[in-house]
PDB file of C-alpha atoms in Angstrom:
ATOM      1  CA  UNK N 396      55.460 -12.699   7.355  1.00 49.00           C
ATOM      2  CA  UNK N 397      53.261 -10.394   9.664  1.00 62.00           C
ATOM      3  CA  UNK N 398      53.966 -10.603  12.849  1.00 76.00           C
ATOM      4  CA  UNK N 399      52.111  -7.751  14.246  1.00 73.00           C
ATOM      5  CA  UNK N 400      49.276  -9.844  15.556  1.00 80.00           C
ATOM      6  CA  UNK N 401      51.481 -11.150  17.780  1.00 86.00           C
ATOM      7  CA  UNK N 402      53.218  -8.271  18.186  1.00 86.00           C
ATOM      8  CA  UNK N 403      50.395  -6.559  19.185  1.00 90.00           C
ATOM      9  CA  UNK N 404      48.711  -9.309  21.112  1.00 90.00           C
ATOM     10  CA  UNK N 405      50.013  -7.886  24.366  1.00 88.00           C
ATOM     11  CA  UNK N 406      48.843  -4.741  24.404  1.00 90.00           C
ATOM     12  CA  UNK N 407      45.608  -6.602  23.907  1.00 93.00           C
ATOM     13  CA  UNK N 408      45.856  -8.582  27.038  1.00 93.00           C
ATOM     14  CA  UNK N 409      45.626  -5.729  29.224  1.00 95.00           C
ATOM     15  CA  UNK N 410      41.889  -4.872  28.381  1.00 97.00           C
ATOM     16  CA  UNK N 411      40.577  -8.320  29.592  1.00 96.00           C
ATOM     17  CA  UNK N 412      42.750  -7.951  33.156  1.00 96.00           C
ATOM     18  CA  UNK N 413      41.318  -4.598  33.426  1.00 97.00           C
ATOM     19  CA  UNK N 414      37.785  -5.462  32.489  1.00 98.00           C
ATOM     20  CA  UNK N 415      38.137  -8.195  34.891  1.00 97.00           C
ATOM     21  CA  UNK N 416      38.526  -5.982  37.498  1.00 98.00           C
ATOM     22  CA  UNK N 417      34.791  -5.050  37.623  1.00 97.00           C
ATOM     23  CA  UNK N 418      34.110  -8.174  39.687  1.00 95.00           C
ATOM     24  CA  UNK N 419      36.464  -7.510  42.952  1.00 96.00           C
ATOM     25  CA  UNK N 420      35.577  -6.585  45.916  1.00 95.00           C
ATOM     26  CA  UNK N 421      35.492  -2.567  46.532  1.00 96.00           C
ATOM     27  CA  UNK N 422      37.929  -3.014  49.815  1.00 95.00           C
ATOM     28  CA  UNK N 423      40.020  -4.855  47.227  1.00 95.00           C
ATOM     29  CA  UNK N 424      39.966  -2.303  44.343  1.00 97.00           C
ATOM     30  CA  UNK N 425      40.578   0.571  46.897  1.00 97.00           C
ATOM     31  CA  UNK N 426      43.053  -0.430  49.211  1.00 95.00           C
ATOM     32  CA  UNK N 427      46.956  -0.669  48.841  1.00 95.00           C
ATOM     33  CA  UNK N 428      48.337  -3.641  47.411  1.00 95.00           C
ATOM     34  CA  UNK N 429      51.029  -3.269  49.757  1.00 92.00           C
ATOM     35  CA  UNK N 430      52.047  -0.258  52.633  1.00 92.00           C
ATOM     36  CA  UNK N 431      52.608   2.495  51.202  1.00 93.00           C
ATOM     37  CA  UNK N 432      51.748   1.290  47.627  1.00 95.00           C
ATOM     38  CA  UNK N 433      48.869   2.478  45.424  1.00 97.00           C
ATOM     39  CA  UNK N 434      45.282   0.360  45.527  1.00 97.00           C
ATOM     40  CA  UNK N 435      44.481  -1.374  42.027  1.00 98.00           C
ATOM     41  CA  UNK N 436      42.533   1.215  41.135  1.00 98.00           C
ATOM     42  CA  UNK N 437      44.861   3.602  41.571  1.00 98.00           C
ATOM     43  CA  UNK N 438      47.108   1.527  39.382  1.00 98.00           C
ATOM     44  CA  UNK N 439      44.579   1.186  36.526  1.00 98.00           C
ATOM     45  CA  UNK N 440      44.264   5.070  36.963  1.00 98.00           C
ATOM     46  CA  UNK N 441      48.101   5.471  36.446  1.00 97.00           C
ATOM     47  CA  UNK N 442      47.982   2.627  33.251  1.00 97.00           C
ATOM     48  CA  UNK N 443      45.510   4.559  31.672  1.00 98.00           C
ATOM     49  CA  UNK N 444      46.772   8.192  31.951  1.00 97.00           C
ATOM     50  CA  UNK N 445      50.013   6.596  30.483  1.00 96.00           C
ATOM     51  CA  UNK N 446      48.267   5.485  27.689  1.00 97.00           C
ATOM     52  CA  UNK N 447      46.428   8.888  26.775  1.00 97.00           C
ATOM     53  CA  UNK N 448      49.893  10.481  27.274  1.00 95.00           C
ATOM     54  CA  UNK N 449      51.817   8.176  24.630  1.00 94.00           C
ATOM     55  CA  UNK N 450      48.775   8.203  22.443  1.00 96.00           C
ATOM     56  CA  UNK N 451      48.283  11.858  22.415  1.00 95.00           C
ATOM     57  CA  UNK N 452      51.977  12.983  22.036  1.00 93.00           C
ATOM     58  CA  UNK N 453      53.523   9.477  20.588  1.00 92.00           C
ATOM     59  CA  UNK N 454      51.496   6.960  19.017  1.00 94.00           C
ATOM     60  CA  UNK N 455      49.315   9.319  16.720  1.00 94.00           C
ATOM     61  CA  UNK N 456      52.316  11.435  15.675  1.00 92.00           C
ATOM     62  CA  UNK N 457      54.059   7.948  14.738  1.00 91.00           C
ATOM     63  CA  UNK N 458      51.059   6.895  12.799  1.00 93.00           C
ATOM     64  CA  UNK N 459      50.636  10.246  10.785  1.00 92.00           C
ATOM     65  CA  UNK N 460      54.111  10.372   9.957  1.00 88.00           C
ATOM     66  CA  UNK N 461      54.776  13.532  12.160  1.00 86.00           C
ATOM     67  CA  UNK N 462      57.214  14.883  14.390  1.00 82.00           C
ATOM     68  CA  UNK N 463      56.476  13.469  18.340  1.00 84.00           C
ATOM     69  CA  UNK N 464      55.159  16.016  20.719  1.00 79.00           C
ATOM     70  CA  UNK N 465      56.845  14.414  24.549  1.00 83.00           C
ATOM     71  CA  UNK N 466      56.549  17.269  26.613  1.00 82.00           C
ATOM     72  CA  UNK N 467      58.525  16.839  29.294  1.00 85.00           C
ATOM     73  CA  UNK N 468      57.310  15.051  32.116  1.00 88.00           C
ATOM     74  CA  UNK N 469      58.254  14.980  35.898  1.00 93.00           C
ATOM     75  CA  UNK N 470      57.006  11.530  36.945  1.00 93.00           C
ATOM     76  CA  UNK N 471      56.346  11.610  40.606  1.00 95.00           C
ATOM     77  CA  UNK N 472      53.938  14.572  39.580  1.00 96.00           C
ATOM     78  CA  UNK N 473      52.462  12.627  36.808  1.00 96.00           C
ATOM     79  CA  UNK N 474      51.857   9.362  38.926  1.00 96.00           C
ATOM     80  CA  UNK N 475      50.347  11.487  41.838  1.00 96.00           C
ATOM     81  CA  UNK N 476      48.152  13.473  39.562  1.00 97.00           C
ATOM     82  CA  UNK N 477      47.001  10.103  38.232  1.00 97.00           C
ATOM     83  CA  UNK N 478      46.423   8.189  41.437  1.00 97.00           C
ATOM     84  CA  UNK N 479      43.987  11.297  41.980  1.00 98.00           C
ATOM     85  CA  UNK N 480      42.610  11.432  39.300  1.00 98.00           C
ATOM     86  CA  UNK N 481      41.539   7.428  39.994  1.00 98.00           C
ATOM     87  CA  UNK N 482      40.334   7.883  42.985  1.00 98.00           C
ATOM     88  CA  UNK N 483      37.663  10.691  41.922  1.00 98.00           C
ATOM     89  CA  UNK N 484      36.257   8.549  38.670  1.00 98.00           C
ATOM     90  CA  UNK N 485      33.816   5.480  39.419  1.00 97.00           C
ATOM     91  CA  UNK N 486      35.226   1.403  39.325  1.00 98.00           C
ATOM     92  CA  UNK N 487      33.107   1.103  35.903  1.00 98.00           C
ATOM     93  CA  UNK N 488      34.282   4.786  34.318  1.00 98.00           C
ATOM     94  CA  UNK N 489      38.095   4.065  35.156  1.00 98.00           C
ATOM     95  CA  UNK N 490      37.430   0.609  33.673  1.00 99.00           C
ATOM     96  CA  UNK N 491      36.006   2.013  30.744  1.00 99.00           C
ATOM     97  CA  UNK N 492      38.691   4.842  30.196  1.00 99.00           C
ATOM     98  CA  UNK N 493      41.149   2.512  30.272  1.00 98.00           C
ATOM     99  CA  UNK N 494      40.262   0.531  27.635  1.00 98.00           C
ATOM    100  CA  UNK N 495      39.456   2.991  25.589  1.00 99.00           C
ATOM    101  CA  UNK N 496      42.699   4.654  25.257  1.00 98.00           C
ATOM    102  CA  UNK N 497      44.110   1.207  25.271  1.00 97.00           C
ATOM    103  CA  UNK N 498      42.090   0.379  22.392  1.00 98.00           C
ATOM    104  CA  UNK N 499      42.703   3.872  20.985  1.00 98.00           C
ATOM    105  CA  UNK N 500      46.501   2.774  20.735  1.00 97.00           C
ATOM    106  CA  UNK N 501      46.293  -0.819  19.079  1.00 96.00           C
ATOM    107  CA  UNK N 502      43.854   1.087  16.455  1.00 96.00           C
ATOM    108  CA  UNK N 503      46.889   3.328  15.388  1.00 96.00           C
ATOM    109  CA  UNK N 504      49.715   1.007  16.116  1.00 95.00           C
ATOM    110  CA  UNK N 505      47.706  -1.093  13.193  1.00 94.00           C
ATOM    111  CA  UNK N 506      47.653   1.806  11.024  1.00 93.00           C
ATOM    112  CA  UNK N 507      51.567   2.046  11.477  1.00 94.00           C
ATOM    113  CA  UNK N 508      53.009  -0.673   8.611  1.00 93.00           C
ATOM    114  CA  UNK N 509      55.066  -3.477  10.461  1.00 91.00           C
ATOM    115  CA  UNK N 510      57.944  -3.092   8.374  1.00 92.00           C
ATOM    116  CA  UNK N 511      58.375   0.470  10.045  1.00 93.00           C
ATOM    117  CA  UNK N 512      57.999  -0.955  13.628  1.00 93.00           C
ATOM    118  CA  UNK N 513      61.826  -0.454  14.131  1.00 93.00           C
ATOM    119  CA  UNK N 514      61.669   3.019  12.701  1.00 92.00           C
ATOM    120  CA  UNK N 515      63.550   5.321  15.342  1.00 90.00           C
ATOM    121  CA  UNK N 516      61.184   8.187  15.706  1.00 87.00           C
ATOM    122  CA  UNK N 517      62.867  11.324  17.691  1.00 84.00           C
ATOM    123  CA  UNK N 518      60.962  12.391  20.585  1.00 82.00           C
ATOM    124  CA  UNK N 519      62.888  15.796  21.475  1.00 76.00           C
ATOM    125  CA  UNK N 520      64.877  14.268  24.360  1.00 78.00           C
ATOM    126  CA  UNK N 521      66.055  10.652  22.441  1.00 82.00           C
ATOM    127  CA  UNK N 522      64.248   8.376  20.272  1.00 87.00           C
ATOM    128  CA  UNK N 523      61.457   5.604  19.852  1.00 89.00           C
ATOM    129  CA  UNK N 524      60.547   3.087  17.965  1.00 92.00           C
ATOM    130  CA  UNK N 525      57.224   1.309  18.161  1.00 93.00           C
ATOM    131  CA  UNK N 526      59.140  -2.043  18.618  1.00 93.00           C
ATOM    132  CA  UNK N 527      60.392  -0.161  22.071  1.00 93.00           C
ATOM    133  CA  UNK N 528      57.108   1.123  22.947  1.00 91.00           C
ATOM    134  CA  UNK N 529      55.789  -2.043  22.603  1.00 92.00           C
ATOM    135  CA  UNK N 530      58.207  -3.736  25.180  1.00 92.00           C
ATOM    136  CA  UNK N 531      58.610  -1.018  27.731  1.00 92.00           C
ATOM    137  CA  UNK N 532      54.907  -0.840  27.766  1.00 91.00           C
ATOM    138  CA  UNK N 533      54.347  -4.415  27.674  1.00 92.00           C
ATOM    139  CA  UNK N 534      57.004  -4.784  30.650  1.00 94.00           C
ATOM    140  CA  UNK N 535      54.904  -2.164  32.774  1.00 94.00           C
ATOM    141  CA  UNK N 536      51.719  -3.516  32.188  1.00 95.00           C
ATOM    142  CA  UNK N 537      53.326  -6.748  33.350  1.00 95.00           C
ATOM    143  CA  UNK N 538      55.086  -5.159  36.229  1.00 96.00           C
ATOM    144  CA  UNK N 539      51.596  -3.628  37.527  1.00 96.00           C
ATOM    145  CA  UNK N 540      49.099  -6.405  37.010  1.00 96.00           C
ATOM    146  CA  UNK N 541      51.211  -8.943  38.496  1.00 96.00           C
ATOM    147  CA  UNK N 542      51.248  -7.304  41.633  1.00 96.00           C
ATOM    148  CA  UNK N 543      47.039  -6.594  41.520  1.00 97.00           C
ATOM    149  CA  UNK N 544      47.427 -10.208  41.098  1.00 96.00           C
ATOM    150  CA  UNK N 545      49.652 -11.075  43.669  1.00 95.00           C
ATOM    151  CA  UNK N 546      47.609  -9.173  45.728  1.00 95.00           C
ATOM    152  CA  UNK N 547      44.193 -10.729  44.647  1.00 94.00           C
ATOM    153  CA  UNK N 548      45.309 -14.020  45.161  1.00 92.00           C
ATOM    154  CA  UNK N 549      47.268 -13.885  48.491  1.00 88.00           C
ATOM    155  CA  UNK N 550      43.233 -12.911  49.517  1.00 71.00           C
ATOM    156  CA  UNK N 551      43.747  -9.280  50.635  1.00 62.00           C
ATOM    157  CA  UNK N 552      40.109  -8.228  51.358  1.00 48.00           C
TER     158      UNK N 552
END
């Protein structure tokens, strides 16, 4: 049976929230969801660098059938650099760059067959498989849109 329709289907939902984005109000898309939180686009910004990362050093290795590439990362650095960089890039470039890479990733998670989804790939520090990928990714994409949601809807203007 092939489930990777399905089990790609999430990473698919992200482009539509993003794209959706477009139609806030700026005061919404630039200001914090919360005090001393980042602003949507800031999120987006942080979503998308995380993509480009994974694709660049985990994804396309995966898909060629070559050793991963995770440099090491220090998050805090990572997520500031990436709330910068979102704040210097236009609502409708961010947008765009987003679902790009996104759409960069489902193209080579396709060309990965499904039967070696639960391959454990070693990433110099542990392992991966794309099954894990897929649900820690899927789990921060949740994590982050529901609260541009939450925010959205409780009318923060």
């Amino acid at each position: 049976m092939n489930d990777m329709p399905e089990k790609l289907a999430p990473m698919c939902e992200l482009i539509d929230e993003v794209k959706a984005l477009a139609d806030i109000p700026e005061d919404q898309w630039t200001g914090a969801i919360a005090e001393g939180k980042w602003s949507p686009q800031e999120i987006i910004g942080h979503i998308m660098l995380w993509d480009k990362h994974f694709l660049e050093h985990a994804i396309r290795p995966m898909a060629a059938k070559e050793p991963m590439d995770m440099p090491k990362v220090e998050l805090d650095e990572f997520n500031r650099e990436a709330a910068a960089y979102a704040r210097s890039q236009g609502r409708q470039e961010l947008i765009d760059q987003t679902v790009h890479w996104r759409e960069q990733i489902i193209g080579e998670l396709k060309r990965i067959p499904e039967e070696e989804y639960a391959t454990e790939y070693s990433t110099g520090s542990g392992k991966l498989s794309v099954d894990e990928y897929l649900a820690d990714f899927y789990w921060h994409d949740r994590h982050h849109m529901n609260q541009i949601h939450h925010y959205i809807a409780n009318g923060h203007k």
